[in-house]
């Protein structure tokens, strides 16, 4: 596959993600019973908000969301689909999940690549990739007045974007930009889809604290049990030794085990 075909493939994944997230933004607008303006705004923010944040942070010209002629029409198409059709059904939801997961990896890789190309170190570049991937959904949730799903209570999403960003940064450093894009998309999508299917989530702070306390209690009990067992053994040794030589009593001179004079020692010298 030549580089042009690979670029077209990545663009297709990118625009598919824009369409899917435009629809998802419209789904939220329908849940809130918004009018067409609300559908358009939420679709735009959901589909293009992450890229806007990235480009504003980099400050390298106008945001791509405004200069690429395909982005706005595709996002508006997603809003129209969600406005005219009620999005429901198992296979429809599955298709949206897969499209969103693929776009998540594509956007994470794109954000990381742009950060590295702008001269950022790998760590801030990977952070920029995560912002690109999840920023749109985060802005959408804030606009409608709810806690962003990536902050907890949801299956792994930002985590998948982070893994994809790290993969992209590593392969980019090796000069494998296209391979990094492809690998990041596949890895991120796999994590996101499997997390939804198996219910993988990150533990919240209270759960971590409870587990740490439970572990500390178990360790303390184990130490106490071992200490008690050690005391019992030392006491048994002391008692068994006391039968031959009572504690604090030296053996009589000449007795077995005594270091004193023998029982038949030389007699005292005769008195004059």
PDB file of C-alpha atoms in Angstrom:
ATOM      1  CA  UNK A   1       0.000   0.000   0.000  1.00  0.00           C
ATOM      2  CA  UNK A   2       1.492   3.323  -1.062  1.00  0.00           C
ATOM      3  CA  UNK A   3       1.630   6.344   1.280  1.00  0.00           C
ATOM      4  CA  UNK A   4      -1.255   8.088  -0.498  1.00  0.00           C
ATOM      5  CA  UNK A   5      -3.576   5.144   0.065  1.00  0.00           C
ATOM      6  CA  UNK A   6      -2.552   4.983   3.715  1.00  0.00           C
ATOM      7  CA  UNK A   7      -3.267   8.688   4.115  1.00  0.00           C
ATOM      8  CA  UNK A   8      -6.689   8.262   2.528  1.00  0.00           C
ATOM      9  CA  UNK A   9      -7.421   5.390   4.889  1.00  0.00           C
ATOM     10  CA  UNK A  10      -6.548   7.498   7.926  1.00  0.00           C
ATOM     11  CA  UNK A  11      -8.696  10.341   6.576  1.00  0.00           C
ATOM     12  CA  UNK A  12     -11.593   7.914   6.195  1.00  0.00           C
ATOM     13  CA  UNK A  13     -11.245   6.771   9.797  1.00  0.00           C
ATOM     14  CA  UNK A  14     -11.002  10.412  10.889  1.00  0.00           C
ATOM     15  CA  UNK A  15     -14.167  11.494   9.057  1.00  0.00           C
ATOM     16  CA  UNK A  16     -16.029   8.384  10.218  1.00  0.00           C
ATOM     17  CA  UNK A  17     -15.195   9.405  13.758  1.00  0.00           C
ATOM     18  CA  UNK A  18     -16.397  12.952  13.104  1.00  0.00           C
ATOM     19  CA  UNK A  19     -19.711  11.582  11.807  1.00  0.00           C
ATOM     20  CA  UNK A  20     -20.104   9.134  14.719  1.00  0.00           C
ATOM     21  CA  UNK A  21     -19.362  11.772  17.334  1.00  0.00           C
ATOM     22  CA  UNK A  22     -21.670  14.229  15.598  1.00  0.00           C
ATOM     23  CA  UNK A  23     -24.427  11.645  15.938  1.00  0.00           C
ATOM     24  CA  UNK A  24     -23.519  11.013  19.576  1.00  0.00           C
ATOM     25  CA  UNK A  25     -23.697  14.733  20.265  1.00  0.00           C
ATOM     26  CA  UNK A  26     -27.123  14.770  18.634  1.00  0.00           C
ATOM     27  CA  UNK A  27     -28.202  11.844  20.820  1.00  0.00           C
ATOM     28  CA  UNK A  28     -27.384  13.893  23.906  1.00  0.00           C
ATOM     29  CA  UNK A  29     -29.324  16.821  22.440  1.00  0.00           C
ATOM     30  CA  UNK A  30     -32.357  14.572  21.926  1.00  0.00           C
ATOM     31  CA  UNK A  31     -32.120  13.337  25.516  1.00  0.00           C
ATOM     32  CA  UNK A  32     -32.206  16.975  26.655  1.00  0.00           C
ATOM     33  CA  UNK A  33     -35.030  17.803  24.231  1.00  0.00           C
ATOM     34  CA  UNK A  34     -32.995  20.529  22.504  1.00  0.00           C
ATOM     35  CA  UNK A  35     -34.040  22.352  19.352  1.00  0.00           C
ATOM     36  CA  UNK A  36     -32.073  22.148  16.056  1.00  0.00           C
ATOM     37  CA  UNK A  37     -29.583  24.757  17.263  1.00  0.00           C
ATOM     38  CA  UNK A  38     -28.777  22.593  20.256  1.00  0.00           C
ATOM     39  CA  UNK A  39     -28.294  19.567  17.972  1.00  0.00           C
ATOM     40  CA  UNK A  40     -25.864  21.485  15.762  1.00  0.00           C
ATOM     41  CA  UNK A  41     -23.847  22.920  18.660  1.00  0.00           C
ATOM     42  CA  UNK A  42     -23.516  19.613  20.521  1.00  0.00           C
ATOM     43  CA  UNK A  43     -22.666  17.733  17.339  1.00  0.00           C
ATOM     44  CA  UNK A  44     -19.986  20.283  16.478  1.00  0.00           C
ATOM     45  CA  UNK A  45     -18.469  20.240  19.970  1.00  0.00           C
ATOM     46  CA  UNK A  46     -18.577  16.471  20.266  1.00  0.00           C
ATOM     47  CA  UNK A  47     -17.047  15.847  16.840  1.00  0.00           C
ATOM     48  CA  UNK A  48     -14.517  18.676  16.586  1.00  0.00           C
ATOM     49  CA  UNK A  49     -13.969  20.030  20.096  1.00  0.00           C
ATOM     50  CA  UNK A  50     -10.857  17.959  20.780  1.00  0.00           C
ATOM     51  CA  UNK A  51      -9.144  19.134  17.618  1.00  0.00           C
ATOM     52  CA  UNK A  52     -10.060  22.730  18.419  1.00  0.00           C
ATOM     53  CA  UNK A  53      -8.488  22.432  21.866  1.00  0.00           C
ATOM     54  CA  UNK A  54      -5.349  20.883  20.396  1.00  0.00           C
ATOM     55  CA  UNK A  55      -4.849  23.567  17.763  1.00  0.00           C
ATOM     56  CA  UNK A  56      -5.559  26.384  20.205  1.00  0.00           C
ATOM     57  CA  UNK A  57      -2.973  24.955  22.606  1.00  0.00           C
ATOM     58  CA  UNK A  58      -0.381  24.607  19.845  1.00  0.00           C
ATOM     59  CA  UNK A  59      -1.173  28.071  18.429  1.00  0.00           C
ATOM     60  CA  UNK A  60      -0.097  27.040  14.935  1.00  0.00           C
ATOM     61  CA  UNK A  61      -2.482  28.876  12.653  1.00  0.00           C
ATOM     62  CA  UNK A  62      -6.233  28.398  12.367  1.00  0.00           C
ATOM     63  CA  UNK A  63      -7.791  25.218  13.808  1.00  0.00           C
ATOM     64  CA  UNK A  64      -8.025  22.405  11.282  1.00  0.00           C
ATOM     65  CA  UNK A  65     -11.716  22.054  12.139  1.00  0.00           C
ATOM     66  CA  UNK A  66     -12.244  25.408  10.431  1.00  0.00           C
ATOM     67  CA  UNK A  67      -9.843  25.011   7.518  1.00  0.00           C
ATOM     68  CA  UNK A  68     -10.606  21.449   6.430  1.00  0.00           C
ATOM     69  CA  UNK A  69     -13.680  21.738   4.169  1.00  0.00           C
ATOM     70  CA  UNK A  70     -14.924  18.248   5.052  1.00  0.00           C
ATOM     71  CA  UNK A  71     -15.174  18.547   8.838  1.00  0.00           C
ATOM     72  CA  UNK A  72     -18.100  20.933   9.305  1.00  0.00           C
ATOM     73  CA  UNK A  73     -20.400  19.284   6.712  1.00  0.00           C
ATOM     74  CA  UNK A  74     -19.748  15.820   8.181  1.00  0.00           C
ATOM     75  CA  UNK A  75     -20.418  17.026  11.734  1.00  0.00           C
ATOM     76  CA  UNK A  76     -23.629  18.734  10.573  1.00  0.00           C
ATOM     77  CA  UNK A  77     -24.644  15.512   8.837  1.00  0.00           C
ATOM     78  CA  UNK A  78     -24.281  13.709  12.164  1.00  0.00           C
ATOM     79  CA  UNK A  79     -26.493  16.316  13.813  1.00  0.00           C
ATOM     80  CA  UNK A  80     -29.125  15.922  11.076  1.00  0.00           C
ATOM     81  CA  UNK A  81     -29.109  12.132  11.394  1.00  0.00           C
ATOM     82  CA  UNK A  82     -29.615  12.321  15.147  1.00  0.00           C
ATOM     83  CA  UNK A  83     -32.341  14.961  14.737  1.00  0.00           C
ATOM     84  CA  UNK A  84     -34.333  13.111  12.088  1.00  0.00           C
ATOM     85  CA  UNK A  85     -33.816   9.535  13.315  1.00  0.00           C
ATOM     86  CA  UNK A  86     -34.102   8.017  16.742  1.00  0.00           C
ATOM     87  CA  UNK A  87     -30.794   6.254  17.294  1.00  0.00           C
ATOM     88  CA  UNK A  88     -31.553   2.915  18.872  1.00  0.00           C
ATOM     89  CA  UNK A  89     -31.080  -0.765  18.265  1.00  0.00           C
ATOM     90  CA  UNK A  90     -28.303  -3.172  19.162  1.00  0.00           C
ATOM     91  CA  UNK A  91     -26.469  -3.078  15.855  1.00  0.00           C
ATOM     92  CA  UNK A  92     -26.719   0.691  15.515  1.00  0.00           C
ATOM     93  CA  UNK A  93     -25.211   1.157  18.950  1.00  0.00           C
ATOM     94  CA  UNK A  94     -22.475  -1.353  18.187  1.00  0.00           C
ATOM     95  CA  UNK A  95     -21.602   0.410  14.945  1.00  0.00           C
ATOM     96  CA  UNK A  96     -21.348   3.753  16.761  1.00  0.00           C
ATOM     97  CA  UNK A  97     -19.172   2.221  19.492  1.00  0.00           C
ATOM     98  CA  UNK A  98     -16.747   0.739  16.966  1.00  0.00           C
ATOM     99  CA  UNK A  99     -16.602   3.930  14.885  1.00  0.00           C
ATOM    100  CA  UNK A 100     -16.029   6.022  17.999  1.00  0.00           C
ATOM    101  CA  UNK A 101     -13.301   3.637  19.215  1.00  0.00           C
ATOM    102  CA  UNK A 102     -11.457   3.787  15.893  1.00  0.00           C
ATOM    103  CA  UNK A 103     -11.698   7.579  15.845  1.00  0.00           C
ATOM    104  CA  UNK A 104     -10.422   7.702  19.430  1.00  0.00           C
ATOM    105  CA  UNK A 105      -7.203   6.000  18.369  1.00  0.00           C
ATOM    106  CA  UNK A 106      -6.895   8.092  15.207  1.00  0.00           C
ATOM    107  CA  UNK A 107      -7.306  11.362  17.085  1.00  0.00           C
ATOM    108  CA  UNK A 108      -4.933  10.318  19.882  1.00  0.00           C
ATOM    109  CA  UNK A 109      -2.267   9.467  17.312  1.00  0.00           C
ATOM    110  CA  UNK A 110      -2.893  12.655  15.333  1.00  0.00           C
ATOM    111  CA  UNK A 111      -2.650  14.875  18.396  1.00  0.00           C
ATOM    112  CA  UNK A 112       0.544  13.173  19.533  1.00  0.00           C
ATOM    113  CA  UNK A 113       2.099  13.482  16.067  1.00  0.00           C
ATOM    114  CA  UNK A 114       1.263  17.177  15.843  1.00  0.00           C
ATOM    115  CA  UNK A 115       2.718  17.793  19.279  1.00  0.00           C
ATOM    116  CA  UNK A 116       5.958  16.000  18.433  1.00  0.00           C
ATOM    117  CA  UNK A 117       6.200  17.773  15.071  1.00  0.00           C
ATOM    118  CA  UNK A 118       5.790  21.099  16.887  1.00  0.00           C
ATOM    119  CA  UNK A 119       8.810  20.307  19.061  1.00  0.00           C
ATOM    120  CA  UNK A 120       7.113  19.057  22.209  1.00  0.00           C
ATOM    121  CA  UNK A 121       8.684  16.340  24.310  1.00  0.00           C
ATOM    122  CA  UNK A 122       6.981  12.904  24.248  1.00  0.00           C
ATOM    123  CA  UNK A 123       5.132  13.361  27.550  1.00  0.00           C
ATOM    124  CA  UNK A 124       3.328  16.649  26.707  1.00  0.00           C
ATOM    125  CA  UNK A 125       2.807  15.370  23.161  1.00  0.00           C
ATOM    126  CA  UNK A 126       1.046  12.268  24.529  1.00  0.00           C
ATOM    127  CA  UNK A 127      -1.039  14.530  26.777  1.00  0.00           C
ATOM    128  CA  UNK A 128      -2.002  16.545  23.718  1.00  0.00           C
ATOM    129  CA  UNK A 129      -3.032  13.308  22.007  1.00  0.00           C
ATOM    130  CA  UNK A 130      -5.355  12.444  24.897  1.00  0.00           C
ATOM    131  CA  UNK A 131      -6.855  15.945  24.846  1.00  0.00           C
ATOM    132  CA  UNK A 132      -7.465  15.639  21.109  1.00  0.00           C
ATOM    133  CA  UNK A 133      -9.164  12.273  21.555  1.00  0.00           C
ATOM    134  CA  UNK A 134     -11.438  12.996  24.522  1.00  0.00           C
ATOM    135  CA  UNK A 135     -11.713  16.796  24.545  1.00  0.00           C
ATOM    136  CA  UNK A 136     -14.833  16.963  22.391  1.00  0.00           C
ATOM    137  CA  UNK A 137     -16.897  14.675  24.588  1.00  0.00           C
ATOM    138  CA  UNK A 138     -15.642  16.443  27.695  1.00  0.00           C
ATOM    139  CA  UNK A 139     -16.688  19.878  26.392  1.00  0.00           C
ATOM    140  CA  UNK A 140     -20.061  18.495  25.310  1.00  0.00           C
ATOM    141  CA  UNK A 141     -20.746  17.091  28.789  1.00  0.00           C
ATOM    142  CA  UNK A 142     -19.754  20.346  30.487  1.00  0.00           C
ATOM    143  CA  UNK A 143     -22.024  22.360  28.164  1.00  0.00           C
ATOM    144  CA  UNK A 144     -25.072  20.260  29.083  1.00  0.00           C
ATOM    145  CA  UNK A 145     -24.235  20.483  32.788  1.00  0.00           C
ATOM    146  CA  UNK A 146     -23.129  16.964  33.583  1.00  0.00           C
ATOM    147  CA  UNK A 147     -19.882  15.499  34.860  1.00  0.00           C
ATOM    148  CA  UNK A 148     -17.687  14.412  31.939  1.00  0.00           C
ATOM    149  CA  UNK A 149     -17.897  10.661  31.513  1.00  0.00           C
ATOM    150  CA  UNK A 150     -14.108  10.341  31.380  1.00  0.00           C
ATOM    151  CA  UNK A 151     -13.901  11.466  35.022  1.00  0.00           C
ATOM    152  CA  UNK A 152     -15.359   8.211  36.331  1.00  0.00           C
ATOM    153  CA  UNK A 153     -18.297   5.870  36.243  1.00  0.00           C
ATOM    154  CA  UNK A 154     -17.541   4.899  32.663  1.00  0.00           C
ATOM    155  CA  UNK A 155     -15.575   2.109  31.039  1.00  0.00           C
ATOM    156  CA  UNK A 156     -11.965   2.718  29.987  1.00  0.00           C
ATOM    157  CA  UNK A 157     -11.889   5.495  27.408  1.00  0.00           C
ATOM    158  CA  UNK A 158      -9.236   8.091  28.171  1.00  0.00           C
ATOM    159  CA  UNK A 159      -6.990   5.221  29.256  1.00  0.00           C
ATOM    160  CA  UNK A 160      -7.189   3.729  25.774  1.00  0.00           C
ATOM    161  CA  UNK A 161      -6.370   7.124  24.277  1.00  0.00           C
ATOM    162  CA  UNK A 162      -3.355   7.414  26.570  1.00  0.00           C
ATOM    163  CA  UNK A 163      -2.055   3.993  25.538  1.00  0.00           C
ATOM    164  CA  UNK A 164      -2.529   4.898  21.876  1.00  0.00           C
ATOM    165  CA  UNK A 165      -0.696   8.190  22.376  1.00  0.00           C
ATOM    166  CA  UNK A 166       2.252   6.438  24.018  1.00  0.00           C
ATOM    167  CA  UNK A 167       2.400   3.880  21.194  1.00  0.00           C
ATOM    168  CA  UNK A 168       2.394   6.697  18.651  1.00  0.00           C
ATOM    169  CA  UNK A 169       5.158   8.583  20.462  1.00  0.00           C
ATOM    170  CA  UNK A 170       7.388   5.488  20.639  1.00  0.00           C
ATOM    171  CA  UNK A 171       6.987   4.556  16.976  1.00  0.00           C
ATOM    172  CA  UNK A 172       7.281   8.180  15.847  1.00  0.00           C
ATOM    173  CA  UNK A 173      10.661   8.346  17.571  1.00  0.00           C
ATOM    174  CA  UNK A 174      11.697   5.366  15.455  1.00  0.00           C
ATOM    175  CA  UNK A 175      10.615   7.071  12.242  1.00  0.00           C
ATOM    176  CA  UNK A 176       7.556   4.802  11.827  1.00  0.00           C
ATOM    177  CA  UNK A 177       4.829   7.425  11.572  1.00  0.00           C
ATOM    178  CA  UNK A 178       2.349   5.438   9.462  1.00  0.00           C
ATOM    179  CA  UNK A 179       2.935   2.265  11.457  1.00  0.00           C
ATOM    180  CA  UNK A 180       2.421   4.293  14.638  1.00  0.00           C
ATOM    181  CA  UNK A 181      -0.886   5.660  13.380  1.00  0.00           C
ATOM    182  CA  UNK A 182      -2.152   2.211  12.420  1.00  0.00           C
ATOM    183  CA  UNK A 183      -0.971   0.561  15.631  1.00  0.00           C
ATOM    184  CA  UNK A 184      -2.371   3.325  17.822  1.00  0.00           C
ATOM    185  CA  UNK A 185      -5.769   3.065  16.131  1.00  0.00           C
ATOM    186  CA  UNK A 186      -5.940  -0.709  16.537  1.00  0.00           C
ATOM    187  CA  UNK A 187      -4.678  -0.772  20.140  1.00  0.00           C
ATOM    188  CA  UNK A 188      -6.891   2.090  21.305  1.00  0.00           C
ATOM    189  CA  UNK A 189      -9.974   0.685  19.599  1.00  0.00           C
ATOM    190  CA  UNK A 190      -9.335  -2.770  21.070  1.00  0.00           C
ATOM    191  CA  UNK A 191      -9.014  -1.389  24.608  1.00  0.00           C
ATOM    192  CA  UNK A 192     -12.128   0.767  24.252  1.00  0.00           C
ATOM    193  CA  UNK A 193     -14.329  -1.965  22.774  1.00  0.00           C
ATOM    194  CA  UNK A 194     -13.152  -4.671  25.188  1.00  0.00           C
ATOM    195  CA  UNK A 195     -13.647  -2.313  28.127  1.00  0.00           C
ATOM    196  CA  UNK A 196     -17.255  -1.711  27.097  1.00  0.00           C
ATOM    197  CA  UNK A 197     -17.871  -5.402  26.573  1.00  0.00           C
ATOM    198  CA  UNK A 198     -16.281  -6.557  29.832  1.00  0.00           C
ATOM    199  CA  UNK A 199     -17.073  -3.536  31.979  1.00  0.00           C
ATOM    200  CA  UNK A 200     -13.473  -2.551  32.693  1.00  0.00           C
ATOM    201  CA  UNK A 201     -13.206   0.623  34.751  1.00  0.00           C
ATOM    202  CA  UNK A 202     -10.599   2.386  36.852  1.00  0.00           C
ATOM    203  CA  UNK A 203     -11.201   2.171  40.629  1.00  0.00           C
ATOM    204  CA  UNK A 204     -12.329   5.294  42.416  1.00  0.00           C
ATOM    205  CA  UNK A 205     -10.430   6.775  45.349  1.00  0.00           C
ATOM    206  CA  UNK A 206     -12.691   5.299  48.057  1.00  0.00           C
ATOM    207  CA  UNK A 207     -12.379   1.807  46.605  1.00  0.00           C
ATOM    208  CA  UNK A 208      -8.588   2.079  46.495  1.00  0.00           C
ATOM    209  CA  UNK A 209      -8.533   3.310  50.098  1.00  0.00           C
ATOM    210  CA  UNK A 210     -10.753   0.446  51.246  1.00  0.00           C
ATOM    211  CA  UNK A 211      -8.536  -2.100  49.529  1.00  0.00           C
ATOM    212  CA  UNK A 212      -5.390  -0.559  50.997  1.00  0.00           C
ATOM    213  CA  UNK A 213      -6.923  -0.582  54.472  1.00  0.00           C
ATOM    214  CA  UNK A 214      -8.027  -4.190  54.042  1.00  0.00           C
ATOM    215  CA  UNK A 215      -4.536  -5.144  52.914  1.00  0.00           C
ATOM    216  CA  UNK A 216      -2.962  -3.295  55.846  1.00  0.00           C
ATOM    217  CA  UNK A 217      -5.334  -5.028  58.295  1.00  0.00           C
ATOM    218  CA  UNK A 218      -4.502  -8.418  56.819  1.00  0.00           C
ATOM    219  CA  UNK A 219      -0.774  -7.712  57.027  1.00  0.00           C
ATOM    220  CA  UNK A 220      -1.078  -6.565  60.645  1.00  0.00           C
ATOM    221  CA  UNK A 221      -3.027  -9.705  61.596  1.00  0.00           C
ATOM    222  CA  UNK A 222      -0.416 -11.873  59.902  1.00  0.00           C
ATOM    223  CA  UNK A 223       2.405 -10.128  61.767  1.00  0.00           C
ATOM    224  CA  UNK A 224       0.586 -10.513  65.080  1.00  0.00           C
ATOM    225  CA  UNK A 225      -0.032 -14.226  64.477  1.00  0.00           C
ATOM    226  CA  UNK A 226       3.615 -14.816  63.598  1.00  0.00           C
ATOM    227  CA  UNK A 227       4.776 -12.805  66.613  1.00  0.00           C
ATOM    228  CA  UNK A 228       2.522 -14.828  68.945  1.00  0.00           C
ATOM    229  CA  UNK A 229       3.791 -18.082  67.459  1.00  0.00           C
ATOM    230  CA  UNK A 230       7.397 -16.910  67.890  1.00  0.00           C
ATOM    231  CA  UNK A 231       6.748 -15.987  71.541  1.00  0.00           C
ATOM    232  CA  UNK A 232       5.256 -19.431  72.194  1.00  0.00           C
ATOM    233  CA  UNK A 233       8.291 -21.151  70.698  1.00  0.00           C
ATOM    234  CA  UNK A 234      10.732 -19.035  72.704  1.00  0.00           C
ATOM    235  CA  UNK A 235       8.763 -19.780  75.879  1.00  0.00           C
ATOM    236  CA  UNK A 236       8.914 -23.499  75.160  1.00  0.00           C
ATOM    237  CA  UNK A 237      12.684 -23.305  74.704  1.00  0.00           C
ATOM    238  CA  UNK A 238      13.082 -21.431  77.995  1.00  0.00           C
ATOM    239  CA  UNK A 239      11.000 -24.009  79.879  1.00  0.00           C
ATOM    240  CA  UNK A 240      12.866 -26.970  78.439  1.00  0.00           C
ATOM    241  CA  UNK A 241      16.231 -25.393  79.363  1.00  0.00           C
ATOM    242  CA  UNK A 242      15.062 -24.635  82.911  1.00  0.00           C
ATOM    243  CA  UNK A 243      14.589 -28.318  83.804  1.00  0.00           C
ATOM    244  CA  UNK A 244      18.385 -28.942  83.745  1.00  0.00           C
ATOM    245  CA  UNK A 245      19.521 -25.590  85.119  1.00  0.00           C
ATOM    246  CA  UNK A 246      16.929 -23.419  86.796  1.00  0.00           C
ATOM    247  CA  UNK A 247      16.987 -19.871  85.643  1.00  0.00           C
ATOM    248  CA  UNK A 248      19.397 -17.733  87.675  1.00  0.00           C
ATOM    249  CA  UNK A 249      21.055 -20.750  89.400  1.00  0.00           C
ATOM    250  CA  UNK A 250      24.565 -21.822  88.555  1.00  0.00           C
ATOM    251  CA  UNK A 251      25.318 -25.537  88.623  1.00  0.00           C
ATOM    252  CA  UNK A 252      27.090 -26.763  91.786  1.00  0.00           C
ATOM    253  CA  UNK A 253      30.857 -27.025  91.578  1.00  0.00           C
ATOM    254  CA  UNK A 254      31.898 -30.412  90.403  1.00  0.00           C
ATOM    255  CA  UNK A 255      28.482 -31.252  89.077  1.00  0.00           C
ATOM    256  CA  UNK A 256      28.101 -32.397  85.473  1.00  0.00           C
ATOM    257  CA  UNK A 257      28.261 -29.431  83.190  1.00  0.00           C
ATOM    258  CA  UNK A 258      29.953 -27.289  85.842  1.00  0.00           C
ATOM    259  CA  UNK A 259      32.984 -25.289  84.916  1.00  0.00           C
ATOM    260  CA  UNK A 260      34.125 -25.171  88.584  1.00  0.00           C
ATOM    261  CA  UNK A 261      36.641 -27.456  90.379  1.00  0.00           C
ATOM    262  CA  UNK A 262      36.316 -31.174  89.888  1.00  0.00           C
ATOM    263  CA  UNK A 263      34.701 -33.304  92.626  1.00  0.00           C
ATOM    264  CA  UNK A 264      38.087 -34.863  93.528  1.00  0.00           C
ATOM    265  CA  UNK A 265      40.300 -31.815  93.600  1.00  0.00           C
ATOM    266  CA  UNK A 266      43.691 -31.670  95.298  1.00  0.00           C
ATOM    267  CA  UNK A 267      43.415 -31.469  99.104  1.00  0.00           C
ATOM    268  CA  UNK A 268      44.262 -28.294 100.968  1.00  0.00           C
ATOM    269  CA  UNK A 269      47.923 -28.031 102.015  1.00  0.00           C
ATOM    270  CA  UNK A 270      48.576 -29.390 105.582  1.00  0.00           C
ATOM    271  CA  UNK A 271      48.505 -26.899 108.357  1.00  0.00           C
ATOM    272  CA  UNK A 272      51.824 -26.300 110.049  1.00  0.00           C
TER     273      UNK A 272
END
